[in-house]
Amino acid sequence: MDEIFDIISTFDRAKKAAFEKYVLSVYFVPDVKLAKLLLRIANQIYNGKTIEDIVKNHGKPSLKDKKAMEEISLNFLCQYEFDEKKTMRANLNLAGIRKRNIENLYKDTLIQIENLEIKEFDQSSEYFYFRSLIEKNIFELKTENKKKNTKVKIASELNMQRISQNVDIFYLLEIMKNFLSEFTEKSPPSNNDIASPEMQFSLKAAPVYENIVPILKIYRILIEGINNTNTNFMYWSDWITLIKNISHRIPPGEINLLKSSYKQIQKNINLTRINQDLPEFPNIL
């Protein structure tokens, strides 16, 4: 019961409603009796009951039922995450259509993907990873379409450059994010850490894509400021303005990473400024 309790107790209102719909779907949970039991347990958890209270009210479920309810709860989390990731779903839709050669869906699916790119464009590395897969599927679809000389025309240019661009952006974001994650978890990195070939390549390559992906500039400025104790207030004020301008496109986890990294850098800079009899930087983030 611990695993079920741990999962369900994290649900907000939206997840509670989605969980009920999921459990009541005979496609996902064909055992109606088990579905009703799980929802009764879920309602007890929502009402603040402890595991002991639930066992007292409903009895201890069999090992088989317990395992089944754990699996249902975990599968729900997977499904919920899947539903949230529209770019990943778009790629899978396109891959499925291409694999099954459903020509009548080619055009509409590509239009939907173009609209999704406009509406859902964000600054996460995951987004660019799935965009590269989408572009790869479009390229393969066009190539296969051309070989068959089918009547269905795909109005998209050969997009090897877009595939490469999305892969490059994904790589650069991952290198910088991983570096900052380590930076916030240990003592400040040495010059050797920042001078590593991977990081130096990333810092030099990032400006090429910064107009398309502003978060690359945000990461680059942050990393370049780590060992630069001469940065002034305007340096960081301008950096924070960049974040505010695109904050709605940055995943919450990455916002937290930027904040924790900045606080660590601010701490290091202030130690240097105190030793130089200079005033400390205010906390502006």
Short mmCIF file of C-alpha atoms in Angstrom, two decimals:
data_model
loop_
_atom_site.label_atom_id
_atom_site.label_comp_id
_atom_site.label_asym_id
_atom_site.label_seq_id
_atom_site.Cartn_x
_atom_site.Cartn_y
_atom_site.Cartn_z
CA MET A 1 0.00 0.00 0.00
CA ASP A 2 2.94 2.35 0.59
CA GLU A 3 3.66 2.73 -3.13
CA ILE A 4 0.01 3.40 -3.99
CA PHE A 5 -0.25 5.94 -1.16
CA ASP A 6 2.98 7.70 -2.21
CA ILE A 7 1.77 8.08 -5.81
CA ILE A 8 -1.83 9.11 -5.20
CA SER A 9 -1.04 11.52 -2.35
CA THR A 10 0.88 13.73 -4.82
CA PHE A 11 -2.13 14.34 -7.10
CA ASP A 12 -3.46 17.86 -7.54
CA ARG A 13 -7.05 18.54 -8.64
CA ALA A 14 -6.29 18.01 -12.35
CA LYS A 15 -4.52 14.71 -11.74
CA LYS A 16 -7.32 13.50 -9.45
CA ALA A 17 -9.89 14.04 -12.21
CA ALA A 18 -7.64 12.47 -14.83
CA PHE A 19 -6.90 9.50 -12.57
CA GLU A 20 -10.60 8.77 -12.09
CA LYS A 21 -11.21 8.84 -15.85
CA TYR A 22 -8.20 6.61 -16.43
CA VAL A 23 -9.20 4.03 -13.82
CA LEU A 24 -12.82 3.93 -15.05
CA SER A 25 -11.65 3.24 -18.62
CA VAL A 26 -12.07 -0.47 -19.31
CA TYR A 27 -9.31 -0.14 -21.91
CA PHE A 28 -6.75 0.69 -19.23
CA VAL A 29 -8.38 -1.14 -16.30
CA PRO A 30 -10.60 -4.01 -17.52
CA ASP A 31 -11.16 -5.31 -13.97
CA VAL A 32 -14.17 -3.20 -12.88
CA LYS A 33 -14.13 -4.52 -9.30
CA LEU A 34 -10.45 -3.62 -8.90
CA ALA A 35 -11.07 -0.18 -10.43
CA LYS A 36 -13.78 0.59 -7.87
CA LEU A 37 -11.54 -0.56 -5.01
CA LEU A 38 -8.68 1.62 -6.20
CA LEU A 39 -10.92 4.68 -6.49
CA ARG A 40 -12.30 4.10 -2.98
CA ILE A 41 -8.74 3.94 -1.67
CA ALA A 42 -7.84 7.07 -3.65
CA ASN A 43 -10.75 9.01 -2.13
CA GLN A 44 -9.63 7.95 1.34
CA ILE A 45 -6.14 9.27 0.58
CA TYR A 46 -7.56 12.56 -0.76
CA ASN A 47 -9.48 12.93 2.52
CA GLY A 48 -6.29 12.66 4.56
CA LYS A 49 -6.64 9.08 5.74
CA THR A 50 -3.51 7.14 6.67
CA ILE A 51 -2.59 3.71 5.36
CA GLU A 52 -3.70 2.26 8.70
CA ASP A 53 -7.10 3.96 8.35
CA ILE A 54 -7.53 2.61 4.82
CA VAL A 55 -6.65 -0.95 5.82
CA LYS A 56 -9.08 -0.67 8.73
CA ASN A 57 -11.89 0.57 6.45
CA HIS A 58 -11.31 -1.68 3.43
CA GLY A 59 -9.19 -4.51 4.74
CA LYS A 60 -5.72 -5.40 3.52
CA PRO A 61 -5.79 -6.09 -0.24
CA SER A 62 -4.39 -9.34 -1.54
CA LEU A 63 -0.84 -9.30 -2.85
CA LYS A 64 -2.22 -9.74 -6.38
CA ASP A 65 -4.61 -6.76 -6.05
CA LYS A 66 -1.92 -4.65 -4.41
CA LYS A 67 0.53 -5.28 -7.27
CA ALA A 68 -2.19 -4.63 -9.85
CA MET A 69 -3.17 -1.31 -8.23
CA GLU A 70 0.47 -0.24 -8.05
CA GLU A 71 0.88 -1.00 -11.74
CA ILE A 72 -2.30 0.92 -12.62
CA SER A 73 -1.11 3.94 -10.63
CA LEU A 74 2.33 3.91 -12.26
CA ASN A 75 0.86 3.40 -15.72
CA PHE A 76 -1.39 6.39 -15.11
CA LEU A 77 1.64 8.56 -14.37
CA CYS A 78 3.24 7.40 -17.63
CA GLN A 79 0.06 8.14 -19.57
CA TYR A 80 -0.30 11.56 -17.95
CA GLU A 81 3.27 12.49 -18.85
CA PHE A 82 2.75 11.18 -22.38
CA ASP A 83 -0.38 13.32 -22.81
CA GLU A 84 1.56 16.40 -21.66
CA LYS A 85 4.39 15.93 -24.18
CA LYS A 86 2.79 17.12 -27.39
CA THR A 87 6.00 17.24 -29.41
CA MET A 88 6.83 13.64 -28.54
CA ARG A 89 3.30 12.57 -29.49
CA ALA A 90 3.53 14.43 -32.79
CA ASN A 91 6.71 12.53 -33.61
CA LEU A 92 5.11 9.18 -32.75
CA ASN A 93 2.04 10.03 -34.85
CA LEU A 94 4.22 10.84 -37.84
CA ALA A 95 6.36 7.74 -37.33
CA GLY A 96 3.24 5.55 -37.14
CA ILE A 97 1.75 7.05 -40.30
CA ARG A 98 5.02 6.65 -42.19
CA LYS A 99 5.50 3.07 -40.99
CA ARG A 100 1.99 2.09 -42.07
CA ASN A 101 2.12 4.17 -45.26
CA ILE A 102 -1.20 5.94 -44.60
CA GLU A 103 -0.86 8.44 -47.43
CA ASN A 104 -4.19 10.19 -46.84
CA LEU A 105 -2.94 11.44 -43.45
CA TYR A 106 0.42 12.80 -44.62
CA LYS A 107 -0.67 16.34 -45.46
CA ASP A 108 -2.91 16.96 -42.44
CA THR A 109 -0.33 15.52 -40.04
CA LEU A 110 2.42 17.78 -41.40
CA ILE A 111 0.13 20.81 -41.07
CA GLN A 112 -0.59 19.87 -37.45
CA ILE A 113 3.14 19.59 -36.78
CA GLU A 114 3.78 23.02 -38.29
CA ASN A 115 1.04 24.52 -36.10
CA LEU A 116 2.45 22.74 -33.06
CA GLU A 117 5.88 24.23 -33.71
CA ILE A 118 4.35 27.72 -33.56
CA LYS A 119 2.17 27.12 -30.48
CA GLU A 120 4.31 24.79 -28.37
CA PHE A 121 7.83 26.04 -29.08
CA ASP A 122 9.71 25.99 -25.79
CA GLN A 123 13.33 26.17 -24.67
CA SER A 124 13.85 22.69 -23.23
CA SER A 125 16.47 20.30 -24.58
CA GLU A 126 13.77 17.63 -24.73
CA TYR A 127 11.78 19.76 -27.17
CA PHE A 128 14.71 20.00 -29.59
CA TYR A 129 15.43 16.29 -29.26
CA PHE A 130 11.92 15.40 -30.40
CA ARG A 131 12.00 18.12 -33.06
CA SER A 132 15.07 16.42 -34.54
CA LEU A 133 13.18 13.11 -34.64
CA ILE A 134 10.20 14.80 -36.29
CA GLU A 135 12.44 16.36 -38.94
CA LYS A 136 14.08 12.97 -39.48
CA ASN A 137 10.68 11.35 -40.02
CA ILE A 138 9.65 14.13 -42.41
CA PHE A 139 12.87 13.67 -44.37
CA GLU A 140 12.39 9.89 -44.60
CA LEU A 141 8.74 10.35 -45.52
CA LYS A 142 9.63 12.72 -48.33
CA THR A 143 12.41 10.42 -49.56
CA GLU A 144 10.13 7.38 -49.61
CA ASN A 145 7.39 9.45 -51.22
CA LYS A 146 9.74 10.55 -53.99
CA LYS A 147 10.94 7.00 -54.66
CA LYS A 148 7.37 5.75 -55.06
CA ASN A 149 6.48 8.74 -57.25
CA THR A 150 3.11 8.79 -55.52
CA LYS A 151 0.44 11.34 -56.28
CA VAL A 152 0.59 12.60 -52.71
CA LYS A 153 2.96 15.56 -52.63
CA ILE A 154 4.71 16.60 -49.44
CA ALA A 155 5.33 20.34 -49.50
CA SER A 156 8.42 20.41 -47.30
CA GLU A 157 11.99 21.08 -48.29
CA LEU A 158 14.71 18.53 -47.75
CA ASN A 159 15.47 19.24 -44.13
CA MET A 160 18.85 17.73 -43.31
CA GLN A 161 19.94 21.15 -42.05
CA ARG A 162 16.99 21.34 -39.64
CA ILE A 163 17.74 17.84 -38.35
CA SER A 164 21.35 18.84 -37.70
CA GLN A 165 20.33 22.15 -36.13
CA ASN A 166 17.95 20.55 -33.64
CA VAL A 167 20.53 17.91 -32.69
CA ASP A 168 23.17 20.62 -32.17
CA ILE A 169 20.85 22.67 -29.95
CA PHE A 170 19.89 19.58 -27.93
CA TYR A 171 23.59 18.74 -27.43
CA LEU A 172 24.55 22.28 -26.37
CA LEU A 173 21.67 22.57 -23.91
CA GLU A 174 22.44 19.20 -22.33
CA ILE A 175 26.16 20.00 -21.92
CA MET A 176 25.39 23.32 -20.24
CA LYS A 177 22.56 21.99 -18.07
CA ASN A 178 24.62 19.04 -16.84
CA PHE A 179 27.52 21.34 -16.06
CA LEU A 180 25.31 23.66 -14.00
CA SER A 181 23.67 20.73 -12.20
CA GLU A 182 27.11 19.59 -11.03
CA PHE A 183 28.06 23.16 -10.21
CA THR A 184 25.14 23.56 -7.80
CA GLU A 185 25.78 20.21 -6.10
CA LYS A 186 29.47 20.58 -5.29
CA SER A 187 32.08 23.19 -4.53
CA PRO A 188 32.70 25.72 -7.31
CA PRO A 189 34.31 24.11 -10.35
CA SER A 190 37.91 24.80 -11.19
CA ASN A 191 39.10 26.54 -14.32
CA ASN A 192 39.79 23.08 -15.72
CA ASP A 193 36.08 22.20 -15.52
CA ILE A 194 35.07 25.22 -17.56
CA ALA A 195 38.09 24.82 -19.85
CA SER A 196 37.13 21.27 -20.81
CA PRO A 197 36.89 20.72 -24.60
CA GLU A 198 33.14 20.03 -24.39
CA MET A 199 32.39 23.20 -22.46
CA GLN A 200 34.65 25.41 -24.57
CA PHE A 201 33.04 24.05 -27.72
CA SER A 202 29.58 24.72 -26.28
CA LEU A 203 30.41 28.28 -25.26
CA LYS A 204 31.79 29.05 -28.72
CA ALA A 205 29.00 27.30 -30.64
CA ALA A 206 26.06 28.65 -28.63
CA PRO A 207 25.97 32.18 -30.18
CA VAL A 208 25.18 30.65 -33.59
CA TYR A 209 21.76 29.58 -32.29
CA GLU A 210 21.05 32.18 -29.60
CA ASN A 211 18.62 34.16 -31.75
CA ILE A 212 16.54 31.00 -32.18
CA VAL A 213 17.06 29.65 -28.66
CA PRO A 214 17.57 32.51 -26.17
CA ILE A 215 18.09 30.12 -23.27
CA LEU A 216 21.44 29.18 -24.81
CA LYS A 217 22.52 32.78 -24.25
CA ILE A 218 21.18 32.63 -20.70
CA TYR A 219 23.22 29.50 -19.95
CA ARG A 220 26.34 30.86 -21.69
CA ILE A 221 26.32 34.17 -19.81
CA LEU A 222 25.77 32.33 -16.54
CA ILE A 223 28.65 29.91 -17.11
CA GLU A 224 31.01 32.62 -18.33
CA GLY A 225 30.26 34.57 -15.16
CA ILE A 226 31.29 31.73 -12.83
CA ASN A 227 34.99 32.57 -12.72
CA ASN A 228 34.62 36.21 -13.71
CA THR A 229 34.59 38.16 -10.46
CA ASN A 230 34.72 41.43 -12.41
CA THR A 231 31.10 41.17 -13.56
CA ASN A 232 29.08 44.20 -12.54
CA PHE A 233 25.48 44.72 -11.52
CA MET A 234 24.37 45.49 -15.10
CA TYR A 235 25.88 42.21 -16.34
CA TRP A 236 23.52 40.24 -14.13
CA SER A 237 20.61 42.65 -14.42
CA ASP A 238 20.63 42.23 -18.21
CA TRP A 239 20.89 38.47 -17.74
CA ILE A 240 17.82 38.39 -15.50
CA THR A 241 15.90 40.49 -18.04
CA LEU A 242 16.63 37.79 -20.62
CA ILE A 243 15.13 35.16 -18.31
CA LYS A 244 12.00 37.21 -17.64
CA ASN A 245 11.43 37.73 -21.37
CA ILE A 246 11.16 33.98 -22.06
CA SER A 247 10.27 32.58 -18.63
CA HIS A 248 6.96 31.24 -19.98
CA ARG A 249 8.92 29.01 -22.37
CA ILE A 250 11.39 27.63 -19.81
CA PRO A 251 10.42 24.44 -17.91
CA PRO A 252 10.09 24.99 -14.12
CA GLY A 253 12.96 22.60 -13.38
CA GLU A 254 15.32 24.64 -15.52
CA ILE A 255 14.15 27.91 -13.93
CA ASN A 256 15.11 26.40 -10.56
CA LEU A 257 18.49 25.34 -11.97
CA LEU A 258 19.16 28.88 -13.17
CA LYS A 259 18.19 30.34 -9.79
CA SER A 260 20.34 27.95 -7.75
CA SER A 261 23.31 28.42 -10.10
CA TYR A 262 23.02 32.20 -9.90
CA LYS A 263 22.85 32.13 -6.10
CA GLN A 264 26.03 30.04 -5.96
CA ILE A 265 27.81 32.42 -8.35
CA GLN A 266 26.56 35.45 -6.42
CA LYS A 267 27.94 33.93 -3.22
CA ASN A 268 31.37 33.39 -4.83
CA ILE A 269 31.45 36.91 -6.30
CA ASN A 270 30.46 38.51 -2.99
CA LEU A 271 33.28 36.72 -1.17
CA THR A 272 35.72 38.29 -3.62
CA ARG A 273 34.06 41.71 -3.38
CA ILE A 274 34.20 41.65 0.43
CA ASN A 275 37.93 40.90 0.29
CA GLN A 276 38.31 43.91 -2.03
CA ASP A 277 36.26 46.14 0.31
CA LEU A 278 33.52 46.40 -2.31
CA PRO A 279 29.78 46.28 -1.53
CA GLU A 280 28.01 42.96 -2.02
CA PHE A 281 25.74 42.35 -4.98
CA PRO A 282 22.07 42.50 -3.99
CA ASN A 283 19.96 39.40 -4.50
CA ILE A 284 18.18 40.39 -7.72
CA LEU A 285 16.77 37.03 -8.72
#
